Structures are given as structure tokens and as C-alpha cells.
Coordinates of C-alpha atoms in Angstrom, one line a residue:
Chain A
M1 CA -19.9 -19.0 9.4
A2 CA -16.4 -18.5 8.0
V3 CA -16.0 -19.8 4.5
G4 CA -12.8 -19.8 2.5
I5 CA -10.6 -21.6 0.0
T6 CA -8.9 -24.7 1.4
A7 CA -7.4 -26.3 -1.7
L8 CA -6.2 -25.3 -5.2
G9 CA -5.2 -27.0 -8.4
T10 CA -4.3 -25.6 -11.8
Y11 CA -3.5 -26.7 -15.3
A12 CA -2.0 -25.0 -18.4
P13 CA -1.7 -26.7 -21.8
Q14 CA 1.7 -28.0 -22.9
R15 CA 1.9 -25.9 -26.0
V16 CA 3.5 -22.4 -25.5
L17 CA 3.0 -19.7 -28.0
T18 CA 5.7 -16.9 -27.7
N19 CA 5.6 -13.4 -29.0
Q20 CA 8.3 -14.5 -31.4
D21 CA 5.9 -17.1 -32.7
L22 CA 3.2 -14.4 -33.2
E23 CA 5.7 -12.3 -35.1
K24 CA 5.6 -15.0 -37.8
M25 CA 1.8 -15.1 -37.9
L26 CA 0.8 -11.5 -37.6
E27 CA 2.2 -8.0 -38.3
T28 CA 3.4 -7.4 -34.7
T29 CA 6.6 -7.4 -32.7
D30 CA 7.7 -8.8 -29.3
E31 CA 8.6 -5.2 -28.2
W32 CA 5.1 -3.9 -29.1
I33 CA 3.3 -6.7 -27.3
V34 CA 5.5 -6.5 -24.1
S35 CA 5.4 -2.7 -23.8
R36 CA 1.6 -2.6 -24.3
T37 CA 0.6 -5.7 -22.3
G38 CA 3.5 -7.2 -20.4
I39 CA 2.7 -10.6 -22.0
R40 CA 5.7 -12.7 -23.3
E41 CA 4.0 -16.1 -23.9
R42 CA 0.8 -17.9 -23.5
H43 CA -0.4 -21.6 -23.3
I44 CA -2.6 -22.8 -26.1
A45 CA -4.9 -25.8 -25.9
A46 CA -4.4 -28.8 -28.2
E47 CA -7.0 -29.5 -30.8
N48 CA -8.7 -32.1 -28.6
E49 CA -8.4 -30.0 -25.4
F50 CA -11.5 -28.0 -24.2
A51 CA -12.7 -26.2 -21.1
S52 CA -13.9 -29.5 -19.6
T53 CA -10.8 -31.5 -20.3
M54 CA -8.6 -28.7 -18.9
G55 CA -10.9 -28.3 -15.9
V56 CA -10.5 -32.0 -15.2
R57 CA -6.7 -31.6 -15.3
A58 CA -6.9 -28.8 -12.8
V59 CA -9.1 -30.9 -10.5
Q60 CA -6.6 -33.8 -10.8
D61 CA -3.8 -31.4 -9.8
L62 CA -5.9 -30.3 -6.8
V63 CA -6.4 -34.0 -5.8
R64 CA -2.7 -34.7 -6.2
R65 CA -2.0 -31.9 -3.7
H66 CA -4.9 -32.7 -1.4
P67 CA -5.9 -36.4 -1.8
D68 CA -9.2 -36.1 0.1
A69 CA -10.3 -32.9 -1.4
L70 CA -13.2 -34.2 -3.4
A71 CA -14.8 -36.2 -0.6
G72 CA -18.1 -34.7 0.3
V73 CA -18.2 -32.2 -2.6
D74 CA -21.9 -31.4 -3.0
F75 CA -21.8 -28.6 -5.6
I76 CA -19.7 -27.8 -8.7
V77 CA -19.7 -24.3 -10.2
C78 CA -17.6 -23.8 -13.3
A79 CA -17.0 -20.3 -14.4
T80 CA -16.2 -20.2 -18.1
S81 CA -16.6 -18.0 -21.2
S82 CA -15.6 -20.8 -23.6
P83 CA -17.7 -23.8 -22.5
D84 CA -17.6 -27.1 -24.4
A85 CA -21.4 -26.7 -25.1
L86 CA -24.3 -24.5 -24.0
F87 CA -25.4 -27.8 -22.4
P88 CA -24.5 -30.1 -20.9
S89 CA -22.7 -27.7 -18.6
T90 CA -18.9 -27.9 -18.4
A91 CA -19.3 -28.3 -14.7
A92 CA -21.4 -31.5 -15.2
L93 CA -18.9 -32.8 -17.8
I94 CA -16.1 -32.2 -15.3
G95 CA -18.0 -33.8 -12.5
G96 CA -18.7 -36.9 -14.5
E97 CA -15.0 -37.3 -15.2
V98 CA -13.7 -36.8 -11.7
G99 CA -16.0 -39.2 -9.9
L100 CA -18.7 -36.6 -8.9
A101 CA -21.5 -37.8 -11.2
G102 CA -24.8 -36.9 -9.6
V103 CA -23.5 -33.8 -7.8
A104 CA -25.3 -30.6 -8.5
A105 CA -23.4 -28.7 -11.2
Y106 CA -23.8 -25.6 -13.4
D107 CA -21.8 -23.1 -15.4
L108 CA -21.5 -19.5 -14.5
S109 CA -21.1 -17.0 -17.4
C110 CA -19.5 -13.8 -16.3
A111 CA -16.5 -13.6 -18.6
C112 CA -13.2 -12.8 -16.8
S113 CA -15.0 -11.8 -13.5
G114 CA -16.3 -15.4 -13.3
F115 CA -13.9 -16.9 -10.8
V116 CA -14.6 -14.3 -8.1
Y117 CA -18.4 -14.5 -8.9
A118 CA -18.2 -18.3 -8.5
C119 CA -16.4 -17.9 -5.1
A120 CA -19.2 -15.6 -4.0
T121 CA -21.8 -18.1 -5.2
A122 CA -20.2 -20.9 -3.4
H123 CA -19.9 -18.8 -0.2
G124 CA -23.6 -18.0 -0.5
F125 CA -24.6 -21.7 -1.0
I126 CA -22.6 -22.7 2.0
A127 CA -23.9 -19.9 4.3
A128 CA -27.5 -20.7 3.3
G129 CA -27.0 -24.4 4.1
I130 CA -27.5 -25.5 0.4
A131 CA -24.0 -26.9 0.1
R132 CA -21.1 -27.7 2.4
R133 CA -18.1 -28.3 0.1
V134 CA -18.1 -26.6 -3.3
L135 CA -15.8 -27.3 -6.1
V136 CA -15.2 -24.0 -7.9
I137 CA -13.6 -24.2 -11.4
G138 CA -12.4 -21.6 -13.9
A139 CA -11.6 -23.2 -17.3
E140 CA -11.0 -21.5 -20.6
T141 CA -10.0 -22.3 -24.2
L142 CA -10.1 -18.7 -25.4
S143 CA -7.6 -19.6 -28.2
K144 CA -10.5 -21.4 -29.9
I145 CA -12.8 -18.3 -30.0
V146 CA -10.4 -15.3 -30.4
D147 CA -10.0 -13.8 -33.9
W148 CA -6.5 -14.8 -35.0
Q149 CA -6.7 -12.1 -37.7
D150 CA -7.1 -9.3 -35.1
R151 CA -3.6 -8.4 -33.9
G152 CA -5.1 -6.1 -31.3
S153 CA -6.9 -8.8 -29.4
C154 CA -5.6 -12.3 -30.2
I155 CA -2.2 -11.5 -28.7
L156 CA -3.8 -11.0 -25.3
F157 CA -5.4 -14.4 -24.5
G158 CA -4.2 -17.8 -23.4
D159 CA -5.7 -21.0 -22.2
G160 CA -5.7 -22.5 -18.7
A161 CA -7.8 -23.8 -15.8
G162 CA -7.9 -23.6 -12.0
A163 CA -9.9 -25.4 -9.4
A164 CA -10.6 -24.6 -5.8
I165 CA -12.4 -26.1 -2.8
V166 CA -14.6 -23.6 -1.0
E167 CA -15.9 -24.7 2.4
A168 CA -16.0 -23.8 6.1
V169 CA -12.7 -22.6 7.6
P170 CA -11.9 -21.7 11.2
E171 CA -13.2 -18.4 12.4
G172 CA -11.1 -15.4 11.5
Y173 CA -10.2 -16.8 8.1
G174 CA -12.1 -16.9 4.8
F175 CA -14.0 -14.5 2.6
Q176 CA -14.9 -11.2 4.4
S177 CA -16.7 -9.4 1.6
F178 CA -17.6 -9.2 -2.1
A179 CA -18.3 -6.3 -4.4
L180 CA -19.9 -7.5 -7.7
G181 CA -21.5 -5.7 -10.6
A182 CA -22.4 -5.7 -14.2
D183 CA -23.6 -3.1 -16.8
S184 CA -24.6 -4.0 -20.3
A185 CA -24.0 -0.4 -21.4
G186 CA -20.4 -1.6 -21.8
G187 CA -21.5 -4.8 -23.6
P188 CA -20.3 -3.7 -27.0
S189 CA -16.8 -3.2 -25.7
L190 CA -16.2 -6.9 -25.2
Y191 CA -18.5 -9.6 -26.5
M192 CA -18.9 -13.1 -28.0
R193 CA -22.1 -14.1 -29.8
A194 CA -24.0 -17.3 -29.0
V195 CA -27.6 -17.9 -30.2
A196 CA -28.8 -14.5 -31.2
D197 CA -27.5 -12.7 -34.3
R198 CA -27.5 -9.5 -32.4
I199 CA -26.0 -7.8 -29.3
P200 CA -27.3 -4.3 -28.5
G201 CA -24.8 -1.8 -29.6
V202 CA -22.8 -4.1 -31.8
E203 CA -22.9 -3.5 -35.6
K204 CA -24.2 -6.4 -37.6
D205 CA -21.0 -6.8 -39.6
L206 CA -19.0 -7.2 -36.4
M207 CA -21.1 -10.2 -35.3
A208 CA -18.6 -12.9 -36.3
P209 CA -18.4 -15.9 -34.0
K210 CA -15.2 -14.6 -32.5
V211 CA -14.4 -12.4 -29.5
G212 CA -14.9 -8.7 -30.3
M213 CA -13.2 -6.0 -28.3
N214 CA -12.7 -2.3 -28.2
G215 CA -9.4 -2.1 -26.3
R216 CA -9.6 1.6 -25.4
E217 CA -13.0 1.3 -23.8
V218 CA -12.1 -1.9 -21.9
F219 CA -8.8 -0.2 -20.7
K220 CA -10.7 2.8 -19.3
F221 CA -13.4 0.7 -17.7
A222 CA -10.9 -1.7 -16.2
V223 CA -8.6 0.8 -14.7
R224 CA -11.5 2.6 -13.0
V225 CA -13.5 -0.4 -11.9
L226 CA -10.6 -2.4 -10.5
G227 CA -9.8 0.4 -8.0
D228 CA -13.5 1.2 -7.3
S229 CA -14.7 -2.3 -6.7
G230 CA -11.5 -3.2 -4.8
Q231 CA -12.2 -0.2 -2.5
Q232 CA -15.8 -1.2 -2.1
A233 CA -14.9 -4.7 -1.0
L234 CA -12.3 -3.4 1.4
T235 CA -14.8 -0.9 2.9
K236 CA -17.4 -3.6 3.3
A237 CA -14.8 -5.7 5.2
G238 CA -13.8 -2.7 7.3
L239 CA -10.3 -2.7 5.8
A240 CA -8.0 -0.1 4.1
P241 CA -5.6 -0.5 1.2
A242 CA -2.7 -0.6 3.7
D243 CA -4.2 -3.8 5.2
V244 CA -3.8 -5.7 2.0
D245 CA -0.8 -8.1 2.0
W246 CA -1.5 -9.3 -1.6
L247 CA -3.5 -7.8 -4.4
I248 CA -4.4 -10.6 -6.8
P249 CA -5.9 -9.1 -9.9
H250 CA -7.3 -10.7 -13.0
Q251 CA -4.3 -11.0 -15.2
A252 CA -5.4 -9.1 -18.3
N253 CA -2.7 -6.6 -19.0
V254 CA 0.1 -5.3 -16.8
R255 CA -0.6 -1.7 -17.9
I256 CA -4.2 -2.0 -16.6
I257 CA -2.9 -3.5 -13.3
D258 CA -0.3 -0.8 -12.9
A259 CA -2.7 2.0 -13.6
A260 CA -5.3 0.6 -11.3
R261 CA -2.8 -0.1 -8.5
E262 CA -1.5 3.4 -8.6
R263 CA -5.0 4.9 -8.4
F264 CA -5.6 2.5 -5.5
G265 CA -2.4 3.2 -3.6
I266 CA -1.1 -0.4 -3.3
P267 CA 2.6 -0.7 -3.8
E268 CA 3.9 -2.8 -6.8
E269 CA 5.6 -5.4 -4.5
K270 CA 2.2 -6.4 -3.1
V271 CA 0.7 -7.3 -6.4
V272 CA 0.8 -10.8 -7.8
V273 CA 1.5 -10.8 -11.5
N274 CA 2.2 -13.8 -13.7
L275 CA 0.6 -12.8 -16.9
E276 CA 3.9 -12.6 -18.7
R277 CA 3.8 -16.4 -19.0
Y278 CA 0.1 -17.0 -19.4
G279 CA -1.6 -14.0 -21.0
N280 CA -5.2 -13.4 -20.2
T281 CA -6.7 -16.7 -19.2
S282 CA -10.1 -15.2 -18.2
T283 CA -11.7 -17.2 -15.3
A284 CA -8.5 -19.2 -14.8
S285 CA -6.2 -16.2 -14.2
I286 CA -6.8 -15.6 -10.5
P287 CA -6.4 -19.3 -9.5
L288 CA -3.2 -19.6 -11.7
A289 CA -1.7 -16.5 -10.0
L290 CA -2.8 -17.5 -6.5
Q291 CA -1.5 -21.0 -6.9
E292 CA 1.9 -19.7 -7.9
A293 CA 2.1 -17.3 -5.1
V294 CA 1.1 -19.9 -2.5
D295 CA 3.6 -22.4 -4.0
A296 CA 6.4 -19.8 -3.9
G297 CA 5.7 -19.2 -0.2
R298 CA 4.6 -15.6 -0.9
V299 CA 1.0 -16.0 0.2
K300 CA 1.0 -17.4 3.7
D301 CA -1.5 -18.4 6.4
G302 CA -3.3 -15.3 7.7
D303 CA -2.4 -13.1 4.8
Q304 CA -5.0 -10.5 3.7
L305 CA -5.8 -11.0 0.0
L306 CA -7.8 -8.9 -2.3
F307 CA -9.1 -10.3 -5.6
V308 CA -10.2 -7.8 -8.3
A309 CA -11.5 -8.8 -11.7
F310 CA -13.3 -7.3 -14.6
G311 CA -14.6 -8.7 -17.9
G312 CA -17.2 -8.8 -20.6
G313 CA -20.7 -7.7 -19.5
L314 CA -19.1 -5.4 -18.7
S315 CA -18.8 -7.0 -15.3
W316 CA -16.6 -6.6 -12.3
A317 CA -15.9 -8.5 -9.1
A318 CA -13.8 -8.0 -6.0
G319 CA -13.4 -10.0 -2.9
C320 CA -11.5 -9.9 0.4
L321 CA -10.1 -13.2 1.7
K322 CA -8.1 -14.0 4.8
W323 CA -6.0 -16.8 3.5
Y324 CA -6.3 -20.1 5.4
G325 CA -3.1 -22.1 5.0
G326 CA -3.2 -24.0 8.3
A327 CA -2.5 -27.8 8.4
G328 CA -1.3 -28.0 4.9
A329 CA -4.4 -25.9 3.8
M330 CA -6.9 -28.8 3.8
V331 CA -9.5 -28.6 6.5
T332 CA -10.6 -32.1 7.2
G333 CA -14.1 -33.0 8.5
A334 CA -13.4 -32.3 12.1
A335 CA -12.2 -28.7 11.7
A336 CA -15.0 -28.0 9.3
E337 CA -17.6 -29.4 11.8
V338 CA -16.2 -27.2 14.6
S339 CA -16.6 -23.9 12.7
A340 CA -19.9 -24.9 11.1
Chain B
M1 CA -4.7 28.0 -12.1
E2 CA -5.4 28.4 -15.8
T3 CA -6.5 25.5 -17.9
F4 CA -3.2 25.2 -19.8
E5 CA -1.2 24.8 -16.6
Q6 CA -3.6 22.1 -15.3
V7 CA -3.5 20.2 -18.5
K8 CA 0.3 20.5 -18.5
E9 CA 0.4 18.9 -15.0
V10 CA -1.7 15.9 -16.2
I11 CA 0.5 15.5 -19.3
V12 CA 3.7 15.6 -17.3
E13 CA 2.3 13.0 -14.9
K14 CA 0.8 10.6 -17.4
L15 CA 3.5 10.8 -20.1
G16 CA 6.5 11.3 -17.9
V17 CA 7.8 14.2 -20.0
D18 CA 9.7 17.4 -19.0
A19 CA 7.3 20.3 -18.3
D20 CA 9.2 22.6 -20.8
K21 CA 8.4 20.2 -23.6
V22 CA 4.7 20.7 -23.1
T23 CA 4.0 23.6 -25.4
P24 CA 0.6 24.4 -26.9
E25 CA 1.7 23.1 -30.3
A26 CA 3.1 19.8 -29.0
R27 CA 1.5 16.7 -30.4
F28 CA 1.0 13.9 -27.9
V29 CA 2.1 11.0 -30.1
E30 CA 4.7 12.6 -32.4
D31 CA 6.3 15.2 -30.1
L32 CA 5.7 13.8 -26.6
G33 CA 6.1 10.1 -27.4
A34 CA 2.7 8.8 -26.2
D35 CA 1.8 5.3 -27.2
S36 CA -1.8 4.2 -27.7
L37 CA -2.5 3.3 -24.1
E38 CA -0.7 6.4 -22.7
T39 CA -3.1 8.5 -24.8
V40 CA -6.0 6.7 -23.1
E41 CA -4.5 7.3 -19.7
L42 CA -4.0 10.9 -20.6
I43 CA -7.7 11.3 -21.6
M44 CA -8.7 9.6 -18.4
G45 CA -6.4 11.9 -16.4
L46 CA -8.1 14.9 -18.0
E47 CA -11.6 13.5 -17.3
D48 CA -10.7 13.0 -13.7
K49 CA -9.0 16.4 -13.3
F50 CA -11.8 18.4 -14.9
G51 CA -14.8 16.3 -14.0
I52 CA -15.8 15.8 -17.6
S53 CA -16.5 12.8 -19.9
I54 CA -14.6 12.6 -23.2
S55 CA -16.1 10.3 -25.7
D56 CA -13.9 8.0 -27.8
E57 CA -14.9 10.0 -30.9
D58 CA -14.0 13.3 -29.4
A59 CA -10.7 11.9 -28.0
E60 CA -9.6 10.9 -31.5
G61 CA -9.7 14.6 -32.4
I62 CA -7.5 15.7 -29.4
R63 CA -4.0 15.4 -30.8
T64 CA -2.2 18.5 -29.4
V65 CA -1.9 20.2 -26.0
Q66 CA -3.8 23.2 -27.4
A67 CA -6.6 21.0 -28.7
A68 CA -7.0 19.5 -25.2
V69 CA -7.1 23.0 -23.7
D70 CA -9.7 24.1 -26.2
Y71 CA -11.8 21.0 -25.8
I72 CA -11.9 21.4 -22.0
G73 CA -12.8 25.1 -22.4
S74 CA -15.7 24.2 -24.6
K75 CA -17.0 21.8 -22.0
Q76 CA -16.9 24.2 -19.1

């Protein structure tokens, strides 16, 4: 059965924090940040905005674009690294707010790889007959957990949310393969504590309730794993780098994306990058980039997409997707029935 | 090809500098203009080229072209 994305919606908070704003808060410069990361500004959640409220806004955007999109949703998966609470899940909170109370819902914790993991999960549920129409969300308020004293990391992150409907699509479209992985050996390179006062490999005095990061280690890992996992996903799908119309990477750092792209052999003009305006929004970054590329008419019906992501864990996730943009993108009941 | 020439190739590619600037005494940051991420890319380039793994701690000590050549020599 072919399963793909049929609808998208996104949200970014109103408040924009520029590099010039950061110059007033930290010992840093716009030039330093742009040359090391490519980031110029990021959106920051208001005091009363959290992953669930931003996820709701993304779902509302999706409904505005596709009014019938929530009809028949029978599973909600929310990928987030900054959930409102350990429980209730952010997915359940969002479901309750958008008229889906009672629908199965849970959060998926896989840091920045989460959106692609959630797509794989949704695909699996649908293929196994557990669900038919899954609402996949990536929602983050990283600004509330980054260490604003650490000029090496706080400049990187931003807040945002994305929502997608994953369901049956006509044959020839949809997800063709996934390549997923995780290795806790790299855990100390990027972490955020929760209940335990220890994480293997992290020194006790570095266990503040804030995001901890070793930039050099993450950079090395990311550059290698983006290329390797992307190649694995392509190979599984019987594709080559030359078949990719659009590489849609997790938007962490343009230097990572460039280095990975070069190793991979995909030309710059085939890569979707919008991190200059959002920073690293973790699980929201791929939907935010994809939505912009679709809206701009860059990603079109039948285009071959490749998602690649990496994050805390350390984790990684790549996925090949033949983009379904037919009939205004939304497959209504009839088309879904035919291919099911 | 001797190690120095191979190291030089990686440096020219990763740092985008002229080959004649890559002398044994040249320092990556001060003389060849590498920024923090370029030094990481350089270390990765050397790891790939020579099939070795360079720990973060060791990488900190590799500040000149000669230091890179010596380090690689000690690993082979």
C-alpha cells in the first residue's frame, strides 16, 4: 500500500529574534553567527506559548488549507523534544484542542530526527492496518530549554511547529523507504535532562536543566550521518543521488548541510534551506522547509524528495518520498479507498 | 605520495588556500585562516584520507601542518 503526506500546515511564533538582538544579549556578532551557521533570525515563543499551543496553530493552518483534513484521523503522533509535560502527552493535548478528543495519541522523543521517525511510525501503523489517517506533528519551544548564557548553542535554536496528514496515496506516490538509527555512545554530545540526575558520559556539574551540546562532536557526526543515512534510504528505494529532485534536510546549520551535500554529491540548487529565518526548530524544521518549498511551487507533484535528519541520541533518520500533489494535495475518501 | 603531500591536498581542499602557503610551519588558524568549523572539517578530511580516528583531545593539539603530518605518522 502506498502511504504519503497529503496535507501540511505550519506555525512560527510572532516574535522574531535577530542576530542584532543577540549582539545586545551576548558577546557575539551577526557576522560570527552567519558565517558559522547561516542563521540570521529565529522565532521565539511567547511566555504562554508551548509545544501544544504551537502544534494546535499548525493543525489549524493545515485545516485552513485542507478543510476536511481532520475527518477520520485515527492516530496522532507528536514528535517533540520540548513537550509541555511528560504526561499528558503533547499529542493528546493537541488532539483535545482540535476536536480529536478520544483519538489515540502519543509523543515521540527522538530530538531533531523526530519528524522523520514520526512519518515512519505513521507509515507503519497504516501499513499494518492499525490506523488509516495519521496526524503527524512536530512542535518545539526550544527557546524555553536552551542555555541563554551559552553563546555557542543558544544562537542556533528557534521555535516552531508543523503538522502533516499521512495516509494512503495513489500507487507510485508516497514513502519508498526509511533509514533510521540511534547510538547512545554519542549521547553526551547533545542532551537535555529529565527525571534522572545522570546521563552516561555527562559530568555531574554539566547536568543543568538546559540543553547541553558539544558542537564539534555534533558537527562531525551530522556531516557523516546525513550522507550515510541518505544514501541508505536511497539504496533501499532503488534510487541514486541523481534521482533526487529535492533534498530536504533538518535545518540545523548551513555548514553542516553544505558539507553533507558535497560528500553526498547533490548540487546546491536541489537543497531546500530556510534556516536563515528560523534557526534550528528541531522536529518542526522539515515541515517548515517543505511547506515553504511547496507553497513556492518548487516541490511539485511527482517530485522525488529525500528527507535527512539527525539529533540528540545521537539519532538519525532519512526517508524517500515521492511527493503527491494531485487534486490540491488532499486525497479524499474515494481515492484513499481505491489504493487501500 | 608522502604524507606531507597528502596532508597538503586535504588542507587545500578544506581550507581553500593556495598550495604554496601550506608549509610545514603554517598554523591552521593564524596563518591559513581556518575558523572553528573548518578545523573540524580538516580533521574529518584527514580521518577519511588516512583511515584513522582522531579524538577531540588529540585534535586540540594539532595546530600546524607539521603537527598533522607527525600525528598521522604516529598512527600508521
